[in-house]
CSV table of C-alpha atoms in Angstrom, one decimal:
chain,number,residue,atom,x,y,z
A,17,LYS,CA,-6.7,-10.6,-13.0
A,18,SER,CA,-10.1,-11.1,-11.2
A,19,MET,CA,-9.2,-8.5,-8.6
A,20,LEU,CA,-8.9,-5.8,-11.3
A,21,LYS,CA,-12.0,-6.9,-13.1
A,22,ASP,CA,-14.8,-4.3,-13.1
A,23,LEU,CA,-12.6,-2.1,-11.0
A,24,GLY,CA,-14.5,1.1,-11.7
A,25,ILE,CA,-12.9,4.2,-10.3
A,26,ALA,CA,-9.5,3.3,-8.9
A,27,ILE,CA,-6.9,5.3,-7.1
A,28,LEU,CA,-3.1,5.0,-7.3
A,29,GLY,CA,-1.1,5.9,-4.2
A,30,THR,CA,2.5,5.9,-3.3
A,31,ILE,CA,4.5,6.0,0.0
A,32,ASN,CA,8.2,6.6,0.3
A,33,ILE,CA,9.2,5.5,3.7
A,34,ASN,CA,12.5,5.9,5.6
A,35,LYS,CA,13.1,3.2,8.1
A,36,GLU,CA,12.8,5.7,10.9
A,37,ILE,CA,9.3,6.8,10.2
A,38,LEU,CA,7.0,5.8,13.0
A,39,GLU,CA,3.9,3.7,12.1
A,40,LYS,CA,1.5,6.5,13.1
A,41,GLU,CA,3.3,8.8,10.6
A,42,LEU,CA,3.0,6.4,7.8
A,43,VAL,CA,-0.6,7.3,6.9
A,44,ASN,CA,0.4,11.0,6.7
A,45,ASN,CA,3.0,10.1,4.1
A,46,ILE,CA,0.6,8.6,1.6
A,47,SER,CA,0.3,10.6,-1.6
A,48,TYR,CA,-2.4,10.0,-4.2
A,49,SER,CA,-1.0,10.9,-7.6
A,50,PHE,CA,-4.2,11.3,-9.7
A,51,TYR,CA,-7.2,11.3,-7.5
A,52,ASN,CA,-7.2,12.6,-4.0
A,53,LYS,CA,-9.4,10.1,-2.3
A,54,SER,CA,-8.9,7.9,0.8
A,55,ILE,CA,-8.6,4.2,0.3
A,56,ARG,CA,-11.5,3.7,2.9
A,57,GLY,CA,-14.3,2.0,1.2
A,58,ALA,CA,-12.3,0.2,-1.5
A,59,LYS,CA,-13.3,-3.4,-2.0
A,60,GLY,CA,-9.9,-4.5,-3.3
A,61,ILE,CA,-6.4,-3.3,-2.8
A,62,LEU,CA,-3.2,-4.3,-4.6
A,63,ILE,CA,0.1,-3.4,-2.8
A,64,HIS,CA,3.6,-3.6,-4.1
A,65,LEU,CA,6.7,-3.0,-1.9
A,66,ASN,CA,10.2,-2.3,-3.1
A,67,THR,CA,12.6,-2.8,-0.2
A,68,TRP,CA,16.2,-3.3,0.5
A,69,GLN,CA,17.4,-6.7,1.8
A,70,ASP,CA,17.6,-5.7,5.4
A,71,VAL,CA,13.9,-5.1,5.7
A,72,GLY,CA,12.2,-8.1,7.3
A,73,ILE,CA,8.8,-9.6,6.5
A,74,SER,CA,7.5,-8.1,9.8
A,75,ASP,CA,8.3,-4.6,8.6
A,76,SER,CA,6.7,-5.2,5.2
A,77,GLN,CA,3.7,-6.8,6.9
A,78,ALA,CA,3.4,-3.7,9.2
A,79,ILE,CA,3.0,-1.5,6.2
A,80,VAL,CA,0.4,-3.8,4.6
A,81,ASP,CA,-1.5,-3.9,8.0
A,82,ILE,CA,-1.5,-0.1,8.2
A,83,LEU,CA,-2.9,0.2,4.7
A,84,ARG,CA,-5.5,-2.5,5.6
A,85,ASN,CA,-6.5,-0.7,8.7
A,86,GLU,CA,-6.8,2.6,6.8
A,87,SER,CA,-9.0,0.9,4.2
A,88,GLY,CA,-11.1,-1.0,6.8
A,89,LYS,CA,-10.7,-4.3,5.0
A,90,ASN,CA,-9.6,-7.7,6.1
A,91,ARG,CA,-6.6,-9.6,4.8
A,92,ASP,CA,-8.6,-11.5,2.1
A,93,ASP,CA,-9.3,-8.3,0.3
A,94,ILE,CA,-5.7,-7.3,-0.1
A,95,MET,CA,-3.0,-8.8,-2.4
A,96,PHE,CA,0.6,-7.7,-2.0
A,97,SER,CA,4.0,-8.4,-3.4
A,98,ILE,CA,7.6,-7.6,-2.3
A,99,ARG,CA,10.7,-7.0,-4.4
A,100,ILE,CA,14.2,-6.8,-3.0
A,101,GLU,CA,16.2,-3.9,-4.5
A,102,ASN,CA,19.6,-3.3,-2.9
A,103,ASN,CA,19.8,0.3,-4.3
A,104,LEU,CA,17.1,1.5,-1.8
A,105,LYS,CA,19.4,2.3,1.1
A,106,ASN,CA,17.3,2.5,4.2
A,107,ARG,CA,14.1,3.2,2.3
A,108,ILE,CA,10.9,1.4,1.3
A,109,GLU,CA,8.8,2.3,-1.7
A,110,CYS,CA,5.2,1.3,-1.7
A,111,THR,CA,2.7,1.6,-4.6
A,112,PHE,CA,-0.9,0.6,-4.3
A,113,ILE,CA,-4.1,0.5,-6.3
A,114,ALA,CA,-7.4,0.6,-4.6
A,115,GLY,CA,-10.7,0.2,-6.4
A,116,LYS,CA,-14.3,-1.1,-6.5
A,117,PHE,CA,-15.6,1.7,-4.3
A,118,LYS,CA,-19.2,1.7,-3.2
A,119,SER,CA,-21.4,4.1,-5.3
């Protein structure tokens, strides 16, 4: 709740990832649904991953780290959650909200 307080302008982004996508290609697969702005400069980011059960924590952490690097933030400024969904054969869905941009 406190992370979303006084969010100001926020962006919603999604990534649909096949297991085979290389890490350097991940950033190119980010799509911003409503506001085409980079997450760089956001003071807070919430990340939610839907994965299939064969995805390990290290794969999920790699996605979070790539988004963290893209935003230029440290781990304390990012919250994330993971949900296991067996219908996502060989795919990861990532949704994130970034906000509190500098004016």
